[in-house]
Short mmCIF file of C-alpha atoms and ligand atoms in Angstrom, two decimals:
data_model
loop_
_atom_site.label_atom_id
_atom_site.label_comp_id
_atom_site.label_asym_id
_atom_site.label_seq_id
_atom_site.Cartn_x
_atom_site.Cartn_y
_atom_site.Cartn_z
CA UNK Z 1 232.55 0.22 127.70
CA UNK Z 2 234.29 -2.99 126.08
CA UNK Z 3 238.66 -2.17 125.48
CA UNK Z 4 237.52 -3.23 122.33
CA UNK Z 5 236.34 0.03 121.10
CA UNK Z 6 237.84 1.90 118.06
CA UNK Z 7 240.32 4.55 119.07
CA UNK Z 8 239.58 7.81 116.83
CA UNK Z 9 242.41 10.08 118.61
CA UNK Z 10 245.28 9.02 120.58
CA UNK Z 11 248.01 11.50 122.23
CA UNK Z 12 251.16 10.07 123.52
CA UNK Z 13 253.30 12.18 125.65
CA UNK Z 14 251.90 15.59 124.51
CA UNK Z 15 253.68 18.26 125.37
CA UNK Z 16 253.34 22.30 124.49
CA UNK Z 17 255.42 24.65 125.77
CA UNK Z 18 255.46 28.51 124.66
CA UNK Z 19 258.92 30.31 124.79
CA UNK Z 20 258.40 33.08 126.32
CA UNK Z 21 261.42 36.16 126.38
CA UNK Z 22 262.82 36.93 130.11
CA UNK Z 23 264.96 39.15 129.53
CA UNK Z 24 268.16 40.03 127.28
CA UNK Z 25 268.59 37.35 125.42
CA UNK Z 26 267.03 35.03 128.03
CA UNK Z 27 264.02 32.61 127.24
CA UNK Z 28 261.72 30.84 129.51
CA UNK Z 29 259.17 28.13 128.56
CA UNK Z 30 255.27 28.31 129.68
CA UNK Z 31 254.86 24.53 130.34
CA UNK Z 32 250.83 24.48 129.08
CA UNK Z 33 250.72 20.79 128.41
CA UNK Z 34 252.99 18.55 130.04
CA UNK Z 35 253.34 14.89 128.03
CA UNK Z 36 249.44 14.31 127.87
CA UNK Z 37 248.69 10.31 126.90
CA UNK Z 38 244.63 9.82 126.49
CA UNK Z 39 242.78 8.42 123.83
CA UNK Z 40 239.04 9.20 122.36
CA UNK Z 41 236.78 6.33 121.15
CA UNK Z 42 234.92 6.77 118.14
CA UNK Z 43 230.90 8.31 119.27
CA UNK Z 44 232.04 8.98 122.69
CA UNK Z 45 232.43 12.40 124.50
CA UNK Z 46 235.37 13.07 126.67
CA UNK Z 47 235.01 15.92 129.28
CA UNK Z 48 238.55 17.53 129.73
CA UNK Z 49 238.33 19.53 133.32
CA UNK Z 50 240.62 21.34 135.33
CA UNK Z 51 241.40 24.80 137.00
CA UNK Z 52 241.73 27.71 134.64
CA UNK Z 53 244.94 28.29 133.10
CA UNK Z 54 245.68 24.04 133.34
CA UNK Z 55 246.17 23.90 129.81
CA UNK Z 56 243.02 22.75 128.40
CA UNK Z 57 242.46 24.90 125.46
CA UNK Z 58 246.26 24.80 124.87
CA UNK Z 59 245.88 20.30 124.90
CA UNK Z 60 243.33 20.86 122.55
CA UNK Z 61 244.68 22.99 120.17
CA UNK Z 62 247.47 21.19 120.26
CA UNK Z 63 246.09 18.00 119.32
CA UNK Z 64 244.22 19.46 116.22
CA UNK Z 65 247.98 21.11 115.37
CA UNK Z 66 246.62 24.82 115.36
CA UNK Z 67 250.10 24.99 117.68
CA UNK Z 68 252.87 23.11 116.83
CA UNK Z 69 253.69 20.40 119.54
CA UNK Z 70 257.11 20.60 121.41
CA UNK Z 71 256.76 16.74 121.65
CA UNK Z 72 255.44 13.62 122.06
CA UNK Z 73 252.31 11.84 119.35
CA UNK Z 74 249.40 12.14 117.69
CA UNK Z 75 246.99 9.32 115.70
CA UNK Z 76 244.04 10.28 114.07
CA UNK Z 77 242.08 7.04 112.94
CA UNK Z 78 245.09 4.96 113.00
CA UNK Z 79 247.24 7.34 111.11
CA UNK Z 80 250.18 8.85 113.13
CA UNK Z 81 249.99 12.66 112.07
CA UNK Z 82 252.87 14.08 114.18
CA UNK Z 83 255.86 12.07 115.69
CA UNK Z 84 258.36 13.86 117.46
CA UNK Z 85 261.03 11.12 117.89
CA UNK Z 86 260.40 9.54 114.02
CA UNK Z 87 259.94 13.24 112.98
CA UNK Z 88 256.73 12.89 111.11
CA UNK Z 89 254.23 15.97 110.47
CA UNK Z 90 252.13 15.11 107.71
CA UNK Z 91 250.54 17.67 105.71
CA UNK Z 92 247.20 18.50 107.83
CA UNK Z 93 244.87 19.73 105.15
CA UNK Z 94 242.79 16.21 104.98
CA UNK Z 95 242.77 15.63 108.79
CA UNK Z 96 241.41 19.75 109.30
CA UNK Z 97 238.08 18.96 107.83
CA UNK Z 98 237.82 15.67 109.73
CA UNK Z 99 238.74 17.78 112.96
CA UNK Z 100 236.84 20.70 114.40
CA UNK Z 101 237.03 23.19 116.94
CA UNK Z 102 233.96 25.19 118.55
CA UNK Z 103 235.26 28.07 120.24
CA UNK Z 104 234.62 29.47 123.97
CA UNK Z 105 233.72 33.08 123.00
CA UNK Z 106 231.41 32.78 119.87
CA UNK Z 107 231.68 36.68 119.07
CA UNK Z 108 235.48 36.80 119.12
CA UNK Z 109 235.63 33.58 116.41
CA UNK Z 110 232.91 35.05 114.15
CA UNK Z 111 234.19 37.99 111.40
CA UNK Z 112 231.89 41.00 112.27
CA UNK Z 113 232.12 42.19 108.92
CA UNK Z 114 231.16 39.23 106.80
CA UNK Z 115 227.43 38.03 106.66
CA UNK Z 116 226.57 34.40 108.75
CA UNK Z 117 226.54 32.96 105.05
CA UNK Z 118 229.60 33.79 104.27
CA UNK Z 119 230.85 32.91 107.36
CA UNK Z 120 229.71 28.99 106.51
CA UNK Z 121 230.41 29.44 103.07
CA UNK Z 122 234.17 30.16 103.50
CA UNK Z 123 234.86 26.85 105.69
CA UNK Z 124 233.20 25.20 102.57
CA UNK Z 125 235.26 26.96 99.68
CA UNK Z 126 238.42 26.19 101.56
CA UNK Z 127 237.76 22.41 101.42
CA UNK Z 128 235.94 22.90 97.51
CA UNK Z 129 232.96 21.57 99.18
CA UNK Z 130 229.68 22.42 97.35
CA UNK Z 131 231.05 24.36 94.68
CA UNK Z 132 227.66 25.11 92.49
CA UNK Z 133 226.39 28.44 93.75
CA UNK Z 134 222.52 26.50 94.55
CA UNK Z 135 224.04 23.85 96.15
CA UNK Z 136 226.41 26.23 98.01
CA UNK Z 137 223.11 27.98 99.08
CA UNK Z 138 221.13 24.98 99.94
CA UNK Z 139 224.07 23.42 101.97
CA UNK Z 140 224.32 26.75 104.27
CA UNK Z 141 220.32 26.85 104.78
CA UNK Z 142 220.62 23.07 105.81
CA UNK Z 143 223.37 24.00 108.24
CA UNK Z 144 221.45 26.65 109.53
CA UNK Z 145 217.96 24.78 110.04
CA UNK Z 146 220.51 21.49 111.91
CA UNK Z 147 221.42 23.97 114.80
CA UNK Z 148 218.11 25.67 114.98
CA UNK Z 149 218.41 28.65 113.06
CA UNK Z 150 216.79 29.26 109.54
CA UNK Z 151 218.00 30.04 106.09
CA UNK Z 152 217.18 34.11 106.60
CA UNK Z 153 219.67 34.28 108.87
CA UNK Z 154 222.46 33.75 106.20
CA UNK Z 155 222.02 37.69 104.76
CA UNK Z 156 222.83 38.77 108.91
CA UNK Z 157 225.86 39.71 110.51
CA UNK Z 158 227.11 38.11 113.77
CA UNK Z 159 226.57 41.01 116.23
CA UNK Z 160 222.36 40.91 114.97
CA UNK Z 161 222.26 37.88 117.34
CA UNK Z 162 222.70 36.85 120.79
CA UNK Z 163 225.65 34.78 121.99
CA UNK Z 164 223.73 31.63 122.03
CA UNK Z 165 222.60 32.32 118.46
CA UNK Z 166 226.13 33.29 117.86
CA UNK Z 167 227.75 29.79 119.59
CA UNK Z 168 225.12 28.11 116.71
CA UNK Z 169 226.49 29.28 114.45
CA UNK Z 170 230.15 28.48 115.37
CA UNK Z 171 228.44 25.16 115.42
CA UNK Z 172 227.28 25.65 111.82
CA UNK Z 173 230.64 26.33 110.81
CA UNK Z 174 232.34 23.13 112.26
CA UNK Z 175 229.61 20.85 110.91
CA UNK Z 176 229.76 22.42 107.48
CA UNK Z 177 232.97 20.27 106.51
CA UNK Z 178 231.71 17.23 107.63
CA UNK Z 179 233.97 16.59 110.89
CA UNK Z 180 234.04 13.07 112.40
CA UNK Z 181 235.90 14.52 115.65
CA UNK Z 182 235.20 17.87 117.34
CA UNK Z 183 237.11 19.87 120.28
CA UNK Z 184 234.45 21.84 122.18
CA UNK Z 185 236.34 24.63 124.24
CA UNK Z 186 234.16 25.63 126.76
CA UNK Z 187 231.17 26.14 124.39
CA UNK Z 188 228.89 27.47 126.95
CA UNK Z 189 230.76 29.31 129.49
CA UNK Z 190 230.41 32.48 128.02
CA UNK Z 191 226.50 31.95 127.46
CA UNK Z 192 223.94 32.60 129.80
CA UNK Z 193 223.05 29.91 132.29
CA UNK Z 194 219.25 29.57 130.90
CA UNK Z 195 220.34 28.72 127.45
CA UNK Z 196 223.30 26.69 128.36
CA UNK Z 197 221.25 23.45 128.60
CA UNK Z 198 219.80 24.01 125.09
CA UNK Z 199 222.85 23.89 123.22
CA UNK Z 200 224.34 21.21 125.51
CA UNK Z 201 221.14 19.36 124.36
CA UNK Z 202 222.03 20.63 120.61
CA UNK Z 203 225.76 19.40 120.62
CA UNK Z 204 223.66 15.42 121.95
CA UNK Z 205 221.45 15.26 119.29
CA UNK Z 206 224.04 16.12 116.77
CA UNK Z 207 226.27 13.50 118.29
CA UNK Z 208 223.25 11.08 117.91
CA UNK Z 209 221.97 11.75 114.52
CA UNK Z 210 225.71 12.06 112.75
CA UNK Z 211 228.21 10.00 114.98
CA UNK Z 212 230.29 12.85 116.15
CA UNK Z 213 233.34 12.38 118.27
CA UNK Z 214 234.22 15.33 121.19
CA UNK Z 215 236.55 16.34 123.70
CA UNK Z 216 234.80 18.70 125.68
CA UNK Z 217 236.54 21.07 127.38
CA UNK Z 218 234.92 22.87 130.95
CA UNK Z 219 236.35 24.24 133.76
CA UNK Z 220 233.44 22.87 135.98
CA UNK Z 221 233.16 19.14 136.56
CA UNK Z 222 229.33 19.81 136.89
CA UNK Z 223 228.82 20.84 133.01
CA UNK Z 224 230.55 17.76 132.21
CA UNK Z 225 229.83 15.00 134.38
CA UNK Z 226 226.46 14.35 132.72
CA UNK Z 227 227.19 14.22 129.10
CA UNK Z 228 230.67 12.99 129.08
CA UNK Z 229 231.35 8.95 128.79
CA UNK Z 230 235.06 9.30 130.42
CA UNK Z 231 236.35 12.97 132.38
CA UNK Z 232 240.26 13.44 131.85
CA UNK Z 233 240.97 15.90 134.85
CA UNK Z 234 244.00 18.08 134.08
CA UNK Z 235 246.06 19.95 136.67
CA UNK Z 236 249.25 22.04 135.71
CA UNK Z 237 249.32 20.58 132.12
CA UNK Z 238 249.00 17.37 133.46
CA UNK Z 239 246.66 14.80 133.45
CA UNK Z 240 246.26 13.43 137.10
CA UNK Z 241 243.08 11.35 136.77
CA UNK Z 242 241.34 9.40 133.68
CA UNK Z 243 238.19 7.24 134.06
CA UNK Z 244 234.75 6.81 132.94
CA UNK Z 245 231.85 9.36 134.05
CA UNK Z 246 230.61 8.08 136.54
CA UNK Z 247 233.19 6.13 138.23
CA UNK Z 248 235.13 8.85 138.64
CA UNK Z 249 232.30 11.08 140.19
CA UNK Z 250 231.70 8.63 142.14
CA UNK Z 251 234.77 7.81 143.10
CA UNK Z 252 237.62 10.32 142.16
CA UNK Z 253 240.98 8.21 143.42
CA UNK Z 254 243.30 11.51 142.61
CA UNK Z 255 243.65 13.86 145.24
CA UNK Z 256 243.05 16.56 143.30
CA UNK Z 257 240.04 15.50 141.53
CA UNK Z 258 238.75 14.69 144.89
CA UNK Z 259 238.82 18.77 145.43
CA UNK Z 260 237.32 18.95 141.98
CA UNK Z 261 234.39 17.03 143.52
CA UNK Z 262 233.79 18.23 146.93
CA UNK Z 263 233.11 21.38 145.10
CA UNK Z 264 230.41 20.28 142.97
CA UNK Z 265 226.95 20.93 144.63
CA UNK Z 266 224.79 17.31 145.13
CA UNK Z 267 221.51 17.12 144.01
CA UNK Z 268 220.65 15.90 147.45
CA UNK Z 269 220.38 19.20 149.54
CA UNK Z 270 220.42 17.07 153.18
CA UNK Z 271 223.66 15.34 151.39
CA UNK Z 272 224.96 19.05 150.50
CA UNK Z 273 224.39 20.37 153.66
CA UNK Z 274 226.22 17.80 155.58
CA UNK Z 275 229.32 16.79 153.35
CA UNK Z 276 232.72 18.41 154.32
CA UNK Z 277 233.89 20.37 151.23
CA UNK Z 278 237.71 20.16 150.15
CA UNK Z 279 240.07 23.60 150.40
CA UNK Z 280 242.62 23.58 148.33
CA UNK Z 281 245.28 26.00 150.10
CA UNK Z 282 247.17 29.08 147.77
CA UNK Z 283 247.44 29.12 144.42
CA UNK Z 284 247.71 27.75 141.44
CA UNK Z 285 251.68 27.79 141.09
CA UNK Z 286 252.80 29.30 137.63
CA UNK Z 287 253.36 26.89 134.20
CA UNK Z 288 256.37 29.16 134.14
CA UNK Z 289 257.75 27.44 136.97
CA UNK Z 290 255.97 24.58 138.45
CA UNK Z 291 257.08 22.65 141.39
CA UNK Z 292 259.08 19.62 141.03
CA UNK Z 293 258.14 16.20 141.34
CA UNK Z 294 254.46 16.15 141.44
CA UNK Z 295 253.30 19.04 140.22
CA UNK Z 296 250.48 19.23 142.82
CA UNK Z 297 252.66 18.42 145.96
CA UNK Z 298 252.70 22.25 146.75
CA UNK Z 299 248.95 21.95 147.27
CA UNK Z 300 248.25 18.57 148.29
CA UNK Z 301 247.77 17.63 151.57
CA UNK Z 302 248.93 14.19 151.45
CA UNK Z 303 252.12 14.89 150.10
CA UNK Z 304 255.38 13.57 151.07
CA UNK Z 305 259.41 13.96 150.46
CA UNK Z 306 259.12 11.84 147.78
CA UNK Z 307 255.95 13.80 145.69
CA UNK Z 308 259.02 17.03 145.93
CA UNK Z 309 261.48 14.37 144.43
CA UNK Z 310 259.47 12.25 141.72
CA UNK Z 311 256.95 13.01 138.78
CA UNK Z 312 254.14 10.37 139.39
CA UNK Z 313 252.89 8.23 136.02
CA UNK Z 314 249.68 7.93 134.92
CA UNK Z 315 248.82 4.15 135.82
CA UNK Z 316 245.62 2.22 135.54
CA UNK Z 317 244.36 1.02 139.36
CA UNK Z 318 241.23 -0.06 138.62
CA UNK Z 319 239.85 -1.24 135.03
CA UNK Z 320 240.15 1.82 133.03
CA UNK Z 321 240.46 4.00 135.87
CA UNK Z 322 243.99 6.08 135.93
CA UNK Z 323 245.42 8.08 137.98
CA UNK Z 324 248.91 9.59 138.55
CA UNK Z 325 249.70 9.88 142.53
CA UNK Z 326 252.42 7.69 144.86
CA UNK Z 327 250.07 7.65 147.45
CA UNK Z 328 248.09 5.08 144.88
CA UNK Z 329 250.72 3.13 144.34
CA UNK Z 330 251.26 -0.56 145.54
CA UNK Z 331 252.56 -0.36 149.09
CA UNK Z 332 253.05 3.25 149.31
N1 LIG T 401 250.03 31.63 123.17
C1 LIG T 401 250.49 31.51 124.43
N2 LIG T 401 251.70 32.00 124.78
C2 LIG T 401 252.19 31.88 126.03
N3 LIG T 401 251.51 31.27 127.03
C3 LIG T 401 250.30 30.76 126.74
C4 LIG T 401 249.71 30.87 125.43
N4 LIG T 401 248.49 30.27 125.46
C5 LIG T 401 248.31 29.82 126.72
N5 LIG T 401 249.39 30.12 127.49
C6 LIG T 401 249.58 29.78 128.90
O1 LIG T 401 249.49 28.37 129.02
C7 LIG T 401 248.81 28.02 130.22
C8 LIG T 401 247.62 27.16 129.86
O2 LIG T 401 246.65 27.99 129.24
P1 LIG T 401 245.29 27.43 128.62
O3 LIG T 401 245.60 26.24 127.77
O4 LIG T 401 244.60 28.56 127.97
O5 LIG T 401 244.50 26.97 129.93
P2 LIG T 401 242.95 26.64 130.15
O6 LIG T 401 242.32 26.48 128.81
O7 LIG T 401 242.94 25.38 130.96
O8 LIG T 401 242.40 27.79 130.92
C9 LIG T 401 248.45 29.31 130.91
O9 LIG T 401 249.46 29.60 131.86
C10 LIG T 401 248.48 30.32 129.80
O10 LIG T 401 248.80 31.60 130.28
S1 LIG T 402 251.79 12.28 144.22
FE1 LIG T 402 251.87 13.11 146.28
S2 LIG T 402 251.52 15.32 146.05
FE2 LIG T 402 250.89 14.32 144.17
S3 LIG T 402 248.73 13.99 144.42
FE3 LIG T 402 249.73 12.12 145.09
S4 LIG T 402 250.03 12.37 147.29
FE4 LIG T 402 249.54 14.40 146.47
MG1 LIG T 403 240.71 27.51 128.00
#
């Protein structure tokens, strides 16, 4: 992929932390995303991976503003939308329609008590899209039919389908104002494994025929590695590792992501059999307090004094190909 490439989203130094009370008068800070730079080209699709509870869903969130940032940038399509430093936060009504979320757990977003049509019809009334009652109706059936369900369906109410029916038509609902860029948050973990291919195949064709833009979001490398152009891996609200697809599957420089990828099973079941898989030891250390330095030093089994001491950059070692560890560094 040419450098040349238009840049629809760009995130400089996101950060998102969430006070949290400990105690009389005493507040700590959840550190969810910890100064996140990473850009999105226009038509491609980003996989976002990491652990649970690294701070994907809160990055993403973030970025489309539904939580205010502690810090750090955000350009949409050239247009810087939130500086901290220059204290800019422009008003986001324009930039919600262009930007989209589709949610993990399609029963929890969808209102049980209004009908699938009305469900469609209220992202459309908030942006005075389609305001003629036909062309209200026609727009929703259209909707429908584009994620493979049919205009019927608009008199139903969420819980009268199943969750892949439901995820549809969370997908309805994001493509009803016309988005150029969407954050998909683990659209398919909660659905069940034999229909997860069909709307990953849903979400490829819609890229195809209307030029979407996504970040998509999975806890498992393996739901992402084949669909995504680059994979950001995140550890500890950090990113540790950004590159394209298949470079990085192929040859993950981070030490982390390197765990990420011993875990994912090869197609190759001689191959499977025979490679040594990574174990990471403990746990994931709390965003409440994470370790110093590099945040992954308390698992890492390369670490040194100086991972304790020092915060590693992100820093390109091979042509788009970043990663933020010493051991990478020149010399080290
Ligand atoms: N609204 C919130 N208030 C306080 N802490 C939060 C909130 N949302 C998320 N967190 C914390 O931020 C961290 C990152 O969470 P999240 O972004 O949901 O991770 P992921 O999506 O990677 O599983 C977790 O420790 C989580 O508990
Ligand atoms: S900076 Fe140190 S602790 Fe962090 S990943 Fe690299 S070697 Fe491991
Ligand atoms: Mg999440």
């Amino acid at each position: 992929m040419s450098g040349e490439r238009k840049k629809l989203v760009e995130t400089v130094k996101l950060r998102k932390y969430f006070p949290v009370s400990s105690g009389f008068f005493k507040t700590s800070h959840v550190q969810a995303v910890q100064d996140v730079s990473l850009h999105i080209y226009e038509g491609e699709t980003l996989g976002l991976v990491g652990e649970s509870g690294c701070g994907k869903t809160t990055y993403g969130r973030t970025l489309l503003q539904m939580y205010s940032p502690t810090s750090g940038k955000i350009i949409y399509d050239g247009q810087t939308i939130y500086d901290s430093e220059k204290n800019i936060r422009v008003d986001m009504k324009p930039y919600r329609r262009k930007m989209q979320l589709i949610f993990q757990d399609p029963s929890a977003s969808l209102d049980p008590r209004m009908t699938v049509g009305e469900i469609i019809g209220e992202a459309l009334d908030i942006h005075k899209l389609y305001p003629g009652k036909q062309d209200r109706a026609d727009r929703i059936s259209e909707l429908l039919t584009r994620v493979g369900l049919n205009s019927e369906h608009a008199n139903r109410f969420p819980h009268e389908f199943s969750g892949g029916q439901q995820q549809r038509i969370g997908i309805a609902r994001a493509l009803a104002v016309e988005p150029q860029f969407i954050v998909c948050d683990e659209p398919i973990s909660a659905l069940d494994v034999s229909i997860q291919s069909q709307v990953v195949n849903m979400l490829e064709d819609l890229q195809a025929q209307i030029g979407l833009t996504y970040l998509f979001i999975a806890h498992d490398l393996s739901v992402v590695r084949h669909i995504s152009n680059r994979i950001g891996v995140m550890y500890l609200g950090c990113l540790v590792e950004l590159g394209e697809s298949y470079e990085l599957c192929a040859h993950p420089i981070h030490p982390y992501s390197q765990t990420l990828l011993s875990a994912v099973p090869l197609t190759d079941p001689e191959k499977n059999r025979t490679r040594s898989r990574i174990l990471l030891q403990g746990d994931i250390p709390s965003p409440l307090n994470p370790p110093s330095g590099c945040r992954f030093h308390t698992r890492c089994p390369y670490a040194t004094e100086r991972c304790a001491r020092e915060m590693p950059q992100l820093k390109e070692h091979a042509p788009g190909h970043y990663a933020a560890c010493h051991m990478l560094d020149a010399g080290a």
